[in-house]
Short mmCIF file of C-alpha atoms and ligand atoms in Angstrom, two decimals:
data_model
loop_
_atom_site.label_atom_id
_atom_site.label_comp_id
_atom_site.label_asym_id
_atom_site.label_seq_id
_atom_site.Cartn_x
_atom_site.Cartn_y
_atom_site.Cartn_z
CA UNK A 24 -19.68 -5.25 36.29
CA UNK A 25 -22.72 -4.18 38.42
CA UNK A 26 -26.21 -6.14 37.47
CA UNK A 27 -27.19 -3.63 35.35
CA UNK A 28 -23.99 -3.92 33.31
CA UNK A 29 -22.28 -0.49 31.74
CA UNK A 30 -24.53 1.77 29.86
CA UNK A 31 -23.33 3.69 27.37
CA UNK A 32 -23.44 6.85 28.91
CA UNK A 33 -21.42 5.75 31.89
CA UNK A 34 -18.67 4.40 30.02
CA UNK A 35 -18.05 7.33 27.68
CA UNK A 36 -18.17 9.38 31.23
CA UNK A 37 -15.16 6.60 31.61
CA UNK A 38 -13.37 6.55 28.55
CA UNK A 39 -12.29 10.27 28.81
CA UNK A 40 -9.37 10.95 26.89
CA UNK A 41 -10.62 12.90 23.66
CA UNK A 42 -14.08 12.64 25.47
CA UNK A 43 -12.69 14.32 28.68
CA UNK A 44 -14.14 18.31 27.72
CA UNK A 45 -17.85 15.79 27.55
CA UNK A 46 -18.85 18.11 24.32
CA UNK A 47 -17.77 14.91 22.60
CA UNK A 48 -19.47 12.25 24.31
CA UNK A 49 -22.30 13.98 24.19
CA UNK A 50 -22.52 14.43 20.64
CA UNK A 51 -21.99 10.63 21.12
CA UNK A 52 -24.67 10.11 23.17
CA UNK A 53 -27.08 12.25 20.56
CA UNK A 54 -25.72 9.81 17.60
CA UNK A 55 -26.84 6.94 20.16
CA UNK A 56 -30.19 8.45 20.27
CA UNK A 57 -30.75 8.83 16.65
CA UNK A 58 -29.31 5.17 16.24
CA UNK A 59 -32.48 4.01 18.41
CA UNK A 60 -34.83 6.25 16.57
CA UNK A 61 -33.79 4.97 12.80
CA UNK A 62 -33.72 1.17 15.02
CA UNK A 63 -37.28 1.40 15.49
CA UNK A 64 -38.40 2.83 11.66
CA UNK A 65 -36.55 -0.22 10.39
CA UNK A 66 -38.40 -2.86 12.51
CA UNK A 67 -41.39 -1.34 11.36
CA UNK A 68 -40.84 -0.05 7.88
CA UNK A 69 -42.89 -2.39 5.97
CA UNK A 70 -46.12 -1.14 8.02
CA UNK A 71 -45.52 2.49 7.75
CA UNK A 72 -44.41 2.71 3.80
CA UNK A 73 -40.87 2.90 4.21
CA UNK A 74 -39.54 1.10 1.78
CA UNK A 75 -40.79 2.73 -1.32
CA UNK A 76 -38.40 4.61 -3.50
CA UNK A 77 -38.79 8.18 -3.29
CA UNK A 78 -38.47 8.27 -7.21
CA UNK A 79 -35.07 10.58 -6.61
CA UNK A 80 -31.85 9.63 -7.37
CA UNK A 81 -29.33 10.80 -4.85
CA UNK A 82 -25.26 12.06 -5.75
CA UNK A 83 -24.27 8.50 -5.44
CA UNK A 84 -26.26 7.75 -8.58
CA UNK A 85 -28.80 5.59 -6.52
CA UNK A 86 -32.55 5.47 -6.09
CA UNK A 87 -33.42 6.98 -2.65
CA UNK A 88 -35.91 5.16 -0.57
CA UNK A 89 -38.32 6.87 1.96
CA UNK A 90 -36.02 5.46 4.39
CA UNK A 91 -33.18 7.25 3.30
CA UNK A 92 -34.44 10.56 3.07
CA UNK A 93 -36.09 9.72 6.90
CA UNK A 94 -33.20 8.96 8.33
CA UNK A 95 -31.06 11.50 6.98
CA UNK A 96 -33.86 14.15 8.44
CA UNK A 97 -33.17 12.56 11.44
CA UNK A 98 -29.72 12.80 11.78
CA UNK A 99 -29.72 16.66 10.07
CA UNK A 100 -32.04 17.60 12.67
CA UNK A 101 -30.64 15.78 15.79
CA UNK A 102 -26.80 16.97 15.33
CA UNK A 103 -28.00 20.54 15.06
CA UNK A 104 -29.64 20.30 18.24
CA UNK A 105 -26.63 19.72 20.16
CA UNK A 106 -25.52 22.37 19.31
CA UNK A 107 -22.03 21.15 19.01
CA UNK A 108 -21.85 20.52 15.17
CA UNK A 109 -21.11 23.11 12.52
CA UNK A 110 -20.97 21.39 9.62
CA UNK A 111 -22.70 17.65 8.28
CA UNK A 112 -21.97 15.66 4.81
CA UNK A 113 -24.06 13.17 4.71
CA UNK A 114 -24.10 10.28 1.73
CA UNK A 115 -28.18 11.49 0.98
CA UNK A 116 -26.95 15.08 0.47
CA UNK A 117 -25.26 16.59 -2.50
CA UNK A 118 -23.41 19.25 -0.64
CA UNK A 119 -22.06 20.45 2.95
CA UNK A 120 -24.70 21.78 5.19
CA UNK A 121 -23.71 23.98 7.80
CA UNK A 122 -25.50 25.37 10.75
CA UNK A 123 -23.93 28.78 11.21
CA UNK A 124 -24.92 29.16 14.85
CA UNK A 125 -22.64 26.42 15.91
CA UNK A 126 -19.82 27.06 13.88
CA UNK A 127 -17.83 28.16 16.44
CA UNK A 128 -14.08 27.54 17.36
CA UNK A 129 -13.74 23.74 18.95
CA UNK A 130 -17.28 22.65 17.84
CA UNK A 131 -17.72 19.49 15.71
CA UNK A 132 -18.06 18.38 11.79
CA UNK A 133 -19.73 14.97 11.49
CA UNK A 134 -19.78 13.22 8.28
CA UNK A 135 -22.46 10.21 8.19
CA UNK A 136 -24.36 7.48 6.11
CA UNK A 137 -28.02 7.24 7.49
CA UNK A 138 -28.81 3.82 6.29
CA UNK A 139 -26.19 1.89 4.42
CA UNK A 140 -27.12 -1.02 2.87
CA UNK A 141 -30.57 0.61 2.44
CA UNK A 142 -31.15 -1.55 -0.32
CA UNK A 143 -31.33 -4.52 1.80
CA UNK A 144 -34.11 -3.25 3.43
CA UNK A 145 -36.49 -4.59 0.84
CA UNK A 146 -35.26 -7.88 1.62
CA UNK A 147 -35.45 -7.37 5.67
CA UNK A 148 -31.84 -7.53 5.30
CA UNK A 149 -29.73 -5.40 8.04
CA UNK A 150 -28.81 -2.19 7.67
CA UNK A 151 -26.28 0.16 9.32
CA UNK A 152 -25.49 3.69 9.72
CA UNK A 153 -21.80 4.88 9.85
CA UNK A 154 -20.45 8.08 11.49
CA UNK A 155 -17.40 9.87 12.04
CA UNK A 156 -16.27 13.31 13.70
CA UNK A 157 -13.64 15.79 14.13
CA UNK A 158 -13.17 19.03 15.85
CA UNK A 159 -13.22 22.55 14.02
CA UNK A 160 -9.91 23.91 13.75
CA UNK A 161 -11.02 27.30 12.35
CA UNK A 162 -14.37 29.12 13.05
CA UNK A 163 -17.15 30.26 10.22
CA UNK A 164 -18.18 28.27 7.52
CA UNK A 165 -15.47 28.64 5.13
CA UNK A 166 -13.06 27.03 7.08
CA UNK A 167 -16.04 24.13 7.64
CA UNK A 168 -14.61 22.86 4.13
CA UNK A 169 -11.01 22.36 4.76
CA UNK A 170 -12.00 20.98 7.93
CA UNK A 171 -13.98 17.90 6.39
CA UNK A 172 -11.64 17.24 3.55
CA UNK A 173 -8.87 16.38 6.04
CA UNK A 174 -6.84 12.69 6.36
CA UNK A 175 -8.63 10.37 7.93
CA UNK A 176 -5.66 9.75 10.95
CA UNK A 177 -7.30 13.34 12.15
CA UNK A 178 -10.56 11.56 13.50
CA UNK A 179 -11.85 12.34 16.67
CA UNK A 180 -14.77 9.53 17.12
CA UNK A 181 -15.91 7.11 14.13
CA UNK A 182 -18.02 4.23 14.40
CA UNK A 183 -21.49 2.51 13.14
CA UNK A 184 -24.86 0.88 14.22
CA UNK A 185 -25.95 -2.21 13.03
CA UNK A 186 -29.83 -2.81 12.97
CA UNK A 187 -29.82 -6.60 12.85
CA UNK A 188 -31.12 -9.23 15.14
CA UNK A 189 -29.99 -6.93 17.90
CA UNK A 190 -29.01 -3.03 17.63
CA UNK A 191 -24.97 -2.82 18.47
CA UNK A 192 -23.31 0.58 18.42
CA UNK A 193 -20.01 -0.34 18.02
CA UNK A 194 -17.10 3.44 18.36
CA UNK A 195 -13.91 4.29 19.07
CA UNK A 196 -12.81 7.77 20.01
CA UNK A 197 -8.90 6.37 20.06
CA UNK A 198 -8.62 4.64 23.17
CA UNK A 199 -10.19 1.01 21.66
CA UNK A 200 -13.21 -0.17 20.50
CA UNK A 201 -15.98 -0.66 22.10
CA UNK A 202 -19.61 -2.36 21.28
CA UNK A 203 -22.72 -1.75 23.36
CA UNK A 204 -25.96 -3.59 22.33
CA UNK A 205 -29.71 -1.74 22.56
CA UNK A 206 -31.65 -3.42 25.58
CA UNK A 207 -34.88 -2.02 24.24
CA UNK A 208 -36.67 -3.13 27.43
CA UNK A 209 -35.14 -0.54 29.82
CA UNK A 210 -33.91 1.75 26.28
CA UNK A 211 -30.08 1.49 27.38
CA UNK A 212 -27.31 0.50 25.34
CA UNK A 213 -25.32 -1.59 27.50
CA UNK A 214 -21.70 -2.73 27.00
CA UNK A 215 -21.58 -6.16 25.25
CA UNK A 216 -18.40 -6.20 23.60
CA UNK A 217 -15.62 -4.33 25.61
CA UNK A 218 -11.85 -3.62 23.87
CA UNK A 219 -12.96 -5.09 20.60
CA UNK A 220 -9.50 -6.96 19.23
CA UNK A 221 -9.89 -7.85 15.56
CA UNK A 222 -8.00 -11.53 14.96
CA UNK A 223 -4.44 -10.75 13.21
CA UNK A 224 -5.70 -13.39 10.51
CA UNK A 225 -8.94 -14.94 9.79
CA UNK A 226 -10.70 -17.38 7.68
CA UNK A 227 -13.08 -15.23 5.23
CA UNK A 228 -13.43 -12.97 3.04
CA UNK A 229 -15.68 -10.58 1.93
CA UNK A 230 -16.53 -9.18 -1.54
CA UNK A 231 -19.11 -9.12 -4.65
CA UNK A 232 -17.68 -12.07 -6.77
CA UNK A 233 -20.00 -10.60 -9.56
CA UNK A 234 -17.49 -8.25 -10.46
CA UNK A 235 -14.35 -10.68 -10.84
CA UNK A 236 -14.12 -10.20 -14.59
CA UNK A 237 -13.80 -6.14 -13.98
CA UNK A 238 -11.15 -6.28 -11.78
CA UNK A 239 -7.42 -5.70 -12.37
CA UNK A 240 -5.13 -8.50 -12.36
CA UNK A 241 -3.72 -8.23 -9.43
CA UNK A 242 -6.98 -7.74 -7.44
CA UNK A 243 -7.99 -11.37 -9.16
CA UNK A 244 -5.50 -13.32 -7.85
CA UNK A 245 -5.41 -11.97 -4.49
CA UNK A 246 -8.97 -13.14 -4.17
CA UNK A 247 -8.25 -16.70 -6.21
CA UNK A 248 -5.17 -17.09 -3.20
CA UNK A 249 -7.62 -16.81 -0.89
CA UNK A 250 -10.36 -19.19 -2.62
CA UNK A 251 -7.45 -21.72 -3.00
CA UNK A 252 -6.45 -24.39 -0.37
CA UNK A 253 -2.73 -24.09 1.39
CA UNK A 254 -1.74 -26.09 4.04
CA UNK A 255 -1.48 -24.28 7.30
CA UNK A 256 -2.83 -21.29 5.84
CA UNK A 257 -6.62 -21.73 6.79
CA UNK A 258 -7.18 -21.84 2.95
CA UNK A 259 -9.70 -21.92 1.29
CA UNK A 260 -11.33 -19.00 3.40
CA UNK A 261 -15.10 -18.77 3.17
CA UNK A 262 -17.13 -15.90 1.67
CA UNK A 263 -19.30 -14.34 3.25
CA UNK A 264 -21.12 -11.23 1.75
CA UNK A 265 -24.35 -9.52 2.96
CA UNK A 266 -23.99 -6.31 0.77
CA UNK A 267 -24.31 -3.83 3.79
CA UNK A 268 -20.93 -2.73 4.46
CA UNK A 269 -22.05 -2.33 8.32
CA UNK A 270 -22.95 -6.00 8.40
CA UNK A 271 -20.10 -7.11 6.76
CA UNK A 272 -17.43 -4.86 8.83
CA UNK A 273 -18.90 -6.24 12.18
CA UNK A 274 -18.37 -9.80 11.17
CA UNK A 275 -14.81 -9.36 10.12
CA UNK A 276 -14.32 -7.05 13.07
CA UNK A 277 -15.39 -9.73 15.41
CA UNK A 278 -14.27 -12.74 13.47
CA UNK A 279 -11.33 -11.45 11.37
CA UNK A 280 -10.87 -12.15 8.15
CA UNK A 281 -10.51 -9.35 5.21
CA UNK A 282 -13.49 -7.19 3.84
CA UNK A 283 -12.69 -5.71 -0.17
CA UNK A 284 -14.36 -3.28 -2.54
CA UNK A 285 -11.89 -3.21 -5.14
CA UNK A 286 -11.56 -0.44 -7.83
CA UNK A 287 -11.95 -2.30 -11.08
CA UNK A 288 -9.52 -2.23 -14.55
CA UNK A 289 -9.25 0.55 -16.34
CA UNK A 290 -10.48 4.62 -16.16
CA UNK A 291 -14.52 3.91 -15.48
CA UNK A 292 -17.05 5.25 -12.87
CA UNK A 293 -16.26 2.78 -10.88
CA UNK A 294 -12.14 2.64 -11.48
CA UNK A 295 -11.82 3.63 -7.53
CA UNK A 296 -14.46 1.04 -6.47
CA UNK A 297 -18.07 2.02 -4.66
CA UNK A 298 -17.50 3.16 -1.23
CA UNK A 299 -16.70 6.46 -0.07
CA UNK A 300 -14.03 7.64 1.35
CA UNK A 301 -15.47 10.06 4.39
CA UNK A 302 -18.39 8.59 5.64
CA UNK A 303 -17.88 4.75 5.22
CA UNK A 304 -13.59 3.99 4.06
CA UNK A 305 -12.27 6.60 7.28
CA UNK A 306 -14.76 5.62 9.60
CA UNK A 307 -14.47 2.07 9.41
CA UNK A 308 -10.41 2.05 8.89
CA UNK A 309 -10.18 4.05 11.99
CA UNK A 310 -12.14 1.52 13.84
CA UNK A 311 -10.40 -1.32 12.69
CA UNK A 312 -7.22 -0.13 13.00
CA UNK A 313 -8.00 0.91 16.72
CA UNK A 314 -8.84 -2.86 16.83
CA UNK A 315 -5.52 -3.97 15.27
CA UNK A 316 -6.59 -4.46 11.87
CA UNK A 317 -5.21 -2.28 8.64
CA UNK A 318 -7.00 -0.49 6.44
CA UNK A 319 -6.04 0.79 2.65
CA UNK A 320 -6.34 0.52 -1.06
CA UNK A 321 -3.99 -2.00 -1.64
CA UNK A 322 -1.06 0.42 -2.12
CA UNK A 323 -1.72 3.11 0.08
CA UNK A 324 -3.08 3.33 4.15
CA UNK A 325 -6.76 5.06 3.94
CA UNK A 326 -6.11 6.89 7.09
CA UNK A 327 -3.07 8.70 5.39
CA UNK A 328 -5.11 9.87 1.95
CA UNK A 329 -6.20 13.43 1.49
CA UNK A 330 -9.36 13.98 0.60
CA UNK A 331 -10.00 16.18 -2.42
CA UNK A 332 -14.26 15.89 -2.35
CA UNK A 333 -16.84 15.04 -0.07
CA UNK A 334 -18.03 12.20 -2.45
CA UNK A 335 -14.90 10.91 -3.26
CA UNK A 336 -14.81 6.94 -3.65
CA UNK A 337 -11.87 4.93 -2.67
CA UNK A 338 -10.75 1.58 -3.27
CA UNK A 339 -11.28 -0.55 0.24
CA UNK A 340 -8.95 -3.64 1.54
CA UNK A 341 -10.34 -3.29 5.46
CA UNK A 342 -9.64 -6.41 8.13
CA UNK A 343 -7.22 -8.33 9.82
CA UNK A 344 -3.65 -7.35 9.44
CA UNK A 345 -2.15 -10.56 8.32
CA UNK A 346 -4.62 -10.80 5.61
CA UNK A 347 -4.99 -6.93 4.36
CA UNK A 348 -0.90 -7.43 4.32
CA UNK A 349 -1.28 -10.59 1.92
CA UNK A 350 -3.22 -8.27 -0.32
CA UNK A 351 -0.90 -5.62 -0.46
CA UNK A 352 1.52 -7.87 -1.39
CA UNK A 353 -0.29 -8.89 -4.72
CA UNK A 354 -1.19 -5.04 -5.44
CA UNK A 355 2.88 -4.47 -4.82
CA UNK A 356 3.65 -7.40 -7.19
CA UNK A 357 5.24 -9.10 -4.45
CA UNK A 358 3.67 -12.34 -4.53
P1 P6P B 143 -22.54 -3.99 -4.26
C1 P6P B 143 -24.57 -0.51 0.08
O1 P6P B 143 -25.22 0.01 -1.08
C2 P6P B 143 -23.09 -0.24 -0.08
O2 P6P B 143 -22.86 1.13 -0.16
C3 P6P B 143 -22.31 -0.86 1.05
O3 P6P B 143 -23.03 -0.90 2.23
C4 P6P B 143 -22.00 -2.25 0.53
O4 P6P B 143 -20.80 -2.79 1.06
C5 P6P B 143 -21.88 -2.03 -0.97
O5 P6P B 143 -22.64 -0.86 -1.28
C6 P6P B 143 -22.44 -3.19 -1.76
O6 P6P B 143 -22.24 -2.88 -3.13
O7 P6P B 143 -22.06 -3.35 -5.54
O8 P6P B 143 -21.74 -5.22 -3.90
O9 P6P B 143 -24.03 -4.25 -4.20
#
């Protein structure tokens, strides 16, 4: 590795595969730029009044900060510019928007979370954004649609930013995973975690106890197997749970272990859990299992399902194999 280490931009100039025709890694490079942009509002959003709510309430049902809305400006306006992207869905915005100059045979649809975890921000808690692209297959905006509601196994490039202690852009674009931290000194992202392998079993796991008592049965005693001791087994794992999805991802990514949002009992709003399937349940499943980890609902792999709306929430069992597999078995009835 020279002295000044691999920069971002070098090593997607590396990594060619899907990146070879460099429309792609430059769209990468763009989602890089916007990552350092939304970086430095969040260091500083308690000074410049971005944490206030906006007093809007966005499709997700949730009260929009000035953050939000900031950041999702931010990443409208920066993926236009490339002029490689057609067509965005974004978590802030209720439906598709599409820039009709680019929509042009093998440009790009991106579908993104500006700030997850945006409610953490109050609390200087991290935050993350999440991304992930595919290629056109048709050309116009109509075909934009059937584009973006394709399986997730069709991803070009997926991956996240994590605006913590440092700022880590961690993608794959299906040749491994790879994690480059922000050296704001010289404004690089250089390569600190190379061929990211995610441990085939870990020793936490990740989920909002608070809503045990909703869950169905076999959700609860997945999670008391893992909260109960068993020789050899590592048992009882830990729990660890920030509430950012990005935050929690990159610690079972790096550590292993098995991150859940489980739908909970019965027909309710929240029957196929919180998180959404395009821009936070694809992304991240592609990126773990590039890693080696699984991804799925407990009964089927997310990467295989079909997407039906842009919104659409999915249960999430995301992390090491060994221990997404364990689940499975109590959704299957098999243990
Ligand atoms: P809960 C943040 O709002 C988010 O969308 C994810 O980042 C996070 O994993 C989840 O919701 C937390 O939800 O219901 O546990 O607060």
């Amino acid at each position: 590795m020279s002295l000044t280490g691999i920069t971002l931009s070098r090593h997607l100039l590396d990594d060619q595969g899907e990146l070879a025709d460099g429309d792609l890694a430059a769209l990468l490079m763009q989602i890089s730029l916007v990552a350092r942009i939304i970086s430095r509002e969040v260091k500083r959003a308690a000074l410049v009044g971005m944490l206030g709510y906006t007093g809007e309430v966005n499709v997700q049902g949730e009260q929009v900060r000035q953050l939000d809305l900031w950041s999702n400006e931010v990443c409208v306006n920066a993926l236009k510019e490339t002029r490689l992207v057609c067509t965005v869905v974004s978590e802030e915005m209720e439906n598709l928007l599409h820039f009709d100059r680019n929509c042009v045979a093998g440009s790009y649809v991106v579908c993104f979370d500006p700030v997850d975890g945006s409610s953490n921000i109050g609390v200087n808690g991290t935050v993350g954004t999440i991304f992930s692209i595919r290629r056109r297959r048709g050309e116009g905006r109509e075909h934009a649609a059937a584009d973006l509601l394709r399986k997730g196994s069709e991803q070009l490039a997926a991956g996240y930013v994590m605006y913590g202690p440092s700022t880590i852009l961690v993608y794959t674009a299906g040749r491994g995973v790879y994690g480059f931290t922000l050296d704001e000194s010289i404004g690089e992202y250089l390569l600190s975690h190379p061929n990211i392998a995610i441990p085939r079993r870990g020793k936490i796991y990740s989920v909002n106890l608070g809503n045990y008592h909703r869950w169905p049965e076999q959700t609860r005693r997945a999670i008391d197997y893992f909260n109960s001791p068993g020789k050899g087994t590592g048992r009882p794992y830990s729990l660890r749970y920030v509430g950012t999805m990005v935050s929690d991802m990159h610690r079972t990514l790096l550590e292993g272990g098995v991150f859940m949002y489980p739908g909970e009992a019965g027909e309710g709003k929240k029957s196929r859990g919180k998180l959404r399937l395009l821009y936070e349940a694809q992304p991240m499943g592609y990126v773990v299992e590039q890693a080696g980890g699984r991804a799925s609902t407990g009964l089927e792999r997310i990467l295989d399902i079909e997407p039906s709306e842009y919104h659409q929430r999915v249960p999430l069992i995301i992390g090491s194999a060994d221990d997404v597999a364990i689940v499975e078995e109590f959704y299957r009835g098999e243990r």
